[in-house]
mmCIF file of C-alpha atoms in Angstrom:
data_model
loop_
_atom_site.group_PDB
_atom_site.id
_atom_site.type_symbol
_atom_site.label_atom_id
_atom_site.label_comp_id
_atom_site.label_asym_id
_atom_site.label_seq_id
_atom_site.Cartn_x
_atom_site.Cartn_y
_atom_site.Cartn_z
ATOM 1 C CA UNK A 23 2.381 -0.631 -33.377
ATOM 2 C CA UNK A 24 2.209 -0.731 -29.512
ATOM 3 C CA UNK A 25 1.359 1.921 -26.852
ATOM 4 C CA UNK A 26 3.108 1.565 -23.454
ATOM 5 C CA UNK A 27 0.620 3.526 -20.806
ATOM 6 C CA UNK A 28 2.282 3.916 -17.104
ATOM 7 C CA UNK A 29 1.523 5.580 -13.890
ATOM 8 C CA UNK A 30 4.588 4.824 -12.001
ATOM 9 C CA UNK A 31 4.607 3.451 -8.343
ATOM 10 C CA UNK A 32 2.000 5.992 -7.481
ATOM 11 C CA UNK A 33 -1.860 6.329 -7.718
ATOM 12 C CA UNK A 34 -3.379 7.362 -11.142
ATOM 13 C CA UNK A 35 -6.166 5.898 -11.146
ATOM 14 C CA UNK A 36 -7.743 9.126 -13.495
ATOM 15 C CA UNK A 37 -5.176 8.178 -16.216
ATOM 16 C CA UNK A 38 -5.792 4.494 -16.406
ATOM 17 C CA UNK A 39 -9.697 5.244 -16.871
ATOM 18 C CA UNK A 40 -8.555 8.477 -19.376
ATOM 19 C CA UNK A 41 -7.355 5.654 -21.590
ATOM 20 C CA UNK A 42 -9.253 2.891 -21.383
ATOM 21 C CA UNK A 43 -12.496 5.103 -23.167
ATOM 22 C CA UNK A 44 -13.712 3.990 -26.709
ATOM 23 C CA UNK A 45 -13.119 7.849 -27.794
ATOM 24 C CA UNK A 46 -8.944 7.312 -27.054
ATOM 25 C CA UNK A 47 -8.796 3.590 -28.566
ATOM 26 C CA UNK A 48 -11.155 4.634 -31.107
ATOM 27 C CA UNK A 49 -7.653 7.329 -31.785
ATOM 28 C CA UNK A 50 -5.448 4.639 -31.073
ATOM 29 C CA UNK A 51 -6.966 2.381 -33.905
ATOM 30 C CA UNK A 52 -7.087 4.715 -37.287
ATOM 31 C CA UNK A 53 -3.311 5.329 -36.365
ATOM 32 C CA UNK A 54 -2.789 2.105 -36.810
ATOM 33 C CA UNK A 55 -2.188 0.984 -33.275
ATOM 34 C CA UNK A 56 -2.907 -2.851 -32.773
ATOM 35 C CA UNK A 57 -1.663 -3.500 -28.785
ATOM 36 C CA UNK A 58 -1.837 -1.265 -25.353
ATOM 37 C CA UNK A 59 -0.162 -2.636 -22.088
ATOM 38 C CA UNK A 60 -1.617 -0.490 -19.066
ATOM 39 C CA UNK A 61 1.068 -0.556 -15.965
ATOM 40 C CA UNK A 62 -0.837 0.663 -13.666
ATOM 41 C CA UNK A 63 0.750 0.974 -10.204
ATOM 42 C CA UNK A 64 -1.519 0.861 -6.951
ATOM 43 C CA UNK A 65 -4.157 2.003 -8.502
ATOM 44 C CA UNK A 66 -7.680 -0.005 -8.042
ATOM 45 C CA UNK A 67 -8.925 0.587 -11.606
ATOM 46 C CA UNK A 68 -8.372 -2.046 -13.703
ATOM 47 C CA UNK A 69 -8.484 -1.133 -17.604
ATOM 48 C CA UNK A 70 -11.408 -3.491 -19.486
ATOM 49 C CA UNK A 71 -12.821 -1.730 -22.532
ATOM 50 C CA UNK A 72 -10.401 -2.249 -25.312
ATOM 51 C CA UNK A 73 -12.504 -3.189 -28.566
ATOM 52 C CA UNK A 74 -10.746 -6.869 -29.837
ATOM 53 C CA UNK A 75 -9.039 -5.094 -32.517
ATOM 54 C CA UNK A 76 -6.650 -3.700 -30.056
ATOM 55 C CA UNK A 77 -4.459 -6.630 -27.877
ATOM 56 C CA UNK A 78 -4.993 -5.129 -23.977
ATOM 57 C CA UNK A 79 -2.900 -6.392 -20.833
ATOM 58 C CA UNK A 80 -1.788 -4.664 -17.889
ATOM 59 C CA UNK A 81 0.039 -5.340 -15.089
ATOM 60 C CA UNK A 82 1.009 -3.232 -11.455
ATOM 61 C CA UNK A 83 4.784 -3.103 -11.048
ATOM 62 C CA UNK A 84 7.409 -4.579 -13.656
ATOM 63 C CA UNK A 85 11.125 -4.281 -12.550
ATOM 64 C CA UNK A 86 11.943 -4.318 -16.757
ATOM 65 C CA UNK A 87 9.033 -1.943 -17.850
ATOM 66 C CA UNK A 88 12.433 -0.502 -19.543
ATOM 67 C CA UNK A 89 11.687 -3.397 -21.766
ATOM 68 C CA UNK A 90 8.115 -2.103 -22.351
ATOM 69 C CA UNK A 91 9.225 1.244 -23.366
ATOM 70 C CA UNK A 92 11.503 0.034 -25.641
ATOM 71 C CA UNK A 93 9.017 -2.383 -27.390
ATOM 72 C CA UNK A 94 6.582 0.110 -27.860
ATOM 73 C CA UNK A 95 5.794 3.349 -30.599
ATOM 74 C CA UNK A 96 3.635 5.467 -28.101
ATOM 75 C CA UNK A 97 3.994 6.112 -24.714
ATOM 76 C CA UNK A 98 1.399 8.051 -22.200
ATOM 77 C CA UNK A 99 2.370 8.315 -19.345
ATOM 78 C CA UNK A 100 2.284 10.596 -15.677
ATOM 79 C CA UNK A 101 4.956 12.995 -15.718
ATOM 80 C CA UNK A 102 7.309 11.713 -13.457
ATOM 81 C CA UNK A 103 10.942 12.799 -13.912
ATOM 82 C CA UNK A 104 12.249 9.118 -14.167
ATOM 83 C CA UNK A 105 9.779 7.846 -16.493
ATOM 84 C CA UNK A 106 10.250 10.958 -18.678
ATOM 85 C CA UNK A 107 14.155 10.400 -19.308
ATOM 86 C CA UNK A 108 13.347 6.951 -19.673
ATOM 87 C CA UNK A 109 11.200 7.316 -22.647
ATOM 88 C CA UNK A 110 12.905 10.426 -24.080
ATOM 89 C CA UNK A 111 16.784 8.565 -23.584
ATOM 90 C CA UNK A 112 14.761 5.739 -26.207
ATOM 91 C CA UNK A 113 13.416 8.378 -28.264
ATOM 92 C CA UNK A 114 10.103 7.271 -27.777
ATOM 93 C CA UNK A 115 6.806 9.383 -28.574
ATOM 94 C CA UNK A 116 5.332 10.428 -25.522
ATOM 95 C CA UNK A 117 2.159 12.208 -24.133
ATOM 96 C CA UNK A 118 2.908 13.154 -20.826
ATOM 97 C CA UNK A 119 -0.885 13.985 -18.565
ATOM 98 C CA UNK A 120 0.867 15.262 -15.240
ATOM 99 C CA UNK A 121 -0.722 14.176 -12.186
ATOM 100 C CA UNK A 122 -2.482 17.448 -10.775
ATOM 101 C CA UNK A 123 -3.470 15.778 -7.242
ATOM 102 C CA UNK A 124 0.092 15.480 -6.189
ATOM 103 C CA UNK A 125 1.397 17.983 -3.444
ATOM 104 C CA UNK A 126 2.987 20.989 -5.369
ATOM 105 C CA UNK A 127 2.274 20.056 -8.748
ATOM 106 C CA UNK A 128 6.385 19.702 -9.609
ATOM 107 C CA UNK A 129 4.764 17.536 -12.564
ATOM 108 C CA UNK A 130 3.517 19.999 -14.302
ATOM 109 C CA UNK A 131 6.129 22.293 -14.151
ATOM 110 C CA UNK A 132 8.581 19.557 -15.897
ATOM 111 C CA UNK A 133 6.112 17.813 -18.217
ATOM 112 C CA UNK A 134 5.422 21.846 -19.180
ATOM 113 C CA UNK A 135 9.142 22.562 -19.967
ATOM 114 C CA UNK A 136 10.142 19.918 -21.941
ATOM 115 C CA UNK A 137 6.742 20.221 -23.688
ATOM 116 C CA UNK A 138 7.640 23.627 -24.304
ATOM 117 C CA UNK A 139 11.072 22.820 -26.067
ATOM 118 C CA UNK A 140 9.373 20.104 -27.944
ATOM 119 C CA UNK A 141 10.274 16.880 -26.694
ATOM 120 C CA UNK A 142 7.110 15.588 -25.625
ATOM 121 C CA UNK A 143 3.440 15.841 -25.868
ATOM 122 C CA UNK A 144 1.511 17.506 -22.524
ATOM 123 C CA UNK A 145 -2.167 17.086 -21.938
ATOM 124 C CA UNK A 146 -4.537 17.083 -19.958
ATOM 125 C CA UNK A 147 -6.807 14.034 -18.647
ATOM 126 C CA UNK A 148 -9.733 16.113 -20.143
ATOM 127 C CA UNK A 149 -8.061 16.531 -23.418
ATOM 128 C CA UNK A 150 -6.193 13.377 -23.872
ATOM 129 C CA UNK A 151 -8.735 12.021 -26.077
ATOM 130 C CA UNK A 152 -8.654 14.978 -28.674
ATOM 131 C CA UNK A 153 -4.867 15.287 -28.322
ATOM 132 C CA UNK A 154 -4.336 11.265 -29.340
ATOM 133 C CA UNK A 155 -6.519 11.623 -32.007
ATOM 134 C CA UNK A 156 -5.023 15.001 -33.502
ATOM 135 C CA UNK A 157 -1.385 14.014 -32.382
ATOM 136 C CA UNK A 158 1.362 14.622 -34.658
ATOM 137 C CA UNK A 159 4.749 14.408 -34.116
ATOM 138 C CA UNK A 160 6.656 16.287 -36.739
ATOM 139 C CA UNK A 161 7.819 19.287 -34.473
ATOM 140 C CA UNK A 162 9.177 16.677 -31.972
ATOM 141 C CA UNK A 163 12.347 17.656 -31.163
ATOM 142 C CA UNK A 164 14.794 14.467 -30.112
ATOM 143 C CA UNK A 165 16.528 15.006 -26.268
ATOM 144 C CA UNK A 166 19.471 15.596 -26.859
ATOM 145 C CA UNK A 167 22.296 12.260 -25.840
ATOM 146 C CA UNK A 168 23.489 12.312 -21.964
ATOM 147 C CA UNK A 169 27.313 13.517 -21.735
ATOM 148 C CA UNK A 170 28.070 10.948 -19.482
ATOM 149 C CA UNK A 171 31.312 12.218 -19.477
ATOM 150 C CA UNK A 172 30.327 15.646 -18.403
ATOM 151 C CA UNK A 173 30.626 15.017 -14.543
ATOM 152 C CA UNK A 174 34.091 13.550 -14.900
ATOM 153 C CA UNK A 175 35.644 16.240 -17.041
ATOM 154 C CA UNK A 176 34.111 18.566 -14.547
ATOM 155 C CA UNK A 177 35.705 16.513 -11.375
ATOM 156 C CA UNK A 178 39.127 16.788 -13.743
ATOM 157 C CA UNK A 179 39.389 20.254 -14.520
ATOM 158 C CA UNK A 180 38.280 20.911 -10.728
ATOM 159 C CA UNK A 181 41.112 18.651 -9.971
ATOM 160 C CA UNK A 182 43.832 20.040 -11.861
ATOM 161 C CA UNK A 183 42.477 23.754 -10.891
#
């Protein structure tokens, strides 16, 4: 099983680090985990203590970290609204730690609602350890499909007023 960890195009460093600690791979391990791939944006901290039983590689930007997502069992990621519907359109578990240093905190208010109808994970960076070690996902509640017919049927009935 892989874990897909991201921080988007902006700084998250504190994530990165959050991760790369022996208690969270020690978690990662006894649930059977055997590969992480960090993406880890601008950011200057580069993950380096994964134990050998768990395959580690990271990289800054990836124009197909779609593919990543999809490859992947676990993701962790900042709670940015595009990475979200990313992983929850795959149906991919995912721990969402919101990035509290960004001007007016709109991460936690999403990453809090969706958490709250059970479609994701929320944590802290403080309690991402004790969350990936206690995580269980049997409450998870699938997103619901996009209607991408929705906006056209809308545009229609408009239309035909």
């Amino acid at each position: 099983m892989n874990v897909f960890v991201t921080v988007g195009t902006t700084l998250f460093d504190e994530l990165v680090a959050a991760v790369d600690s022996l208690a969270v791979y020690e978690a990662l391990l006894a649930k059977g985990f055997t590969s992480i791939i960090f993406q880890i944006g601008r950011g200057t901290y580069e993950p380096k203590h994964a134990p050998p039983a768990l395959a580690m590689s990271f990289y800054r930007y990836n124009t197909e970290y779609k593919r990543d997502i999809a490859a992947t069992s676990l993701v962790i990621s900042h709670a940015g609204a595009g990475t979200i519907m990313d992983v929850l359109n795959q149906h991919k578990h995912l721990i969402v730690v919101p990035n509290t240093k960004l001007m007016d905190n709109h991460q936690t208010e999403l990453a809090t609602a969706l958490a709250e109808r059970k479609h994701l994970l929320e944590t802290t960076i403080q309690a991402l350890p004790a969350l990936v070690k206690a995580m269980d996902w049997t409450d998870i509640v699938p997103y619901p499909a996009i209607d991408e017919q929705a906006f056209p049927r809308l545009v229609d009935a408009v239309m035909e007023g």
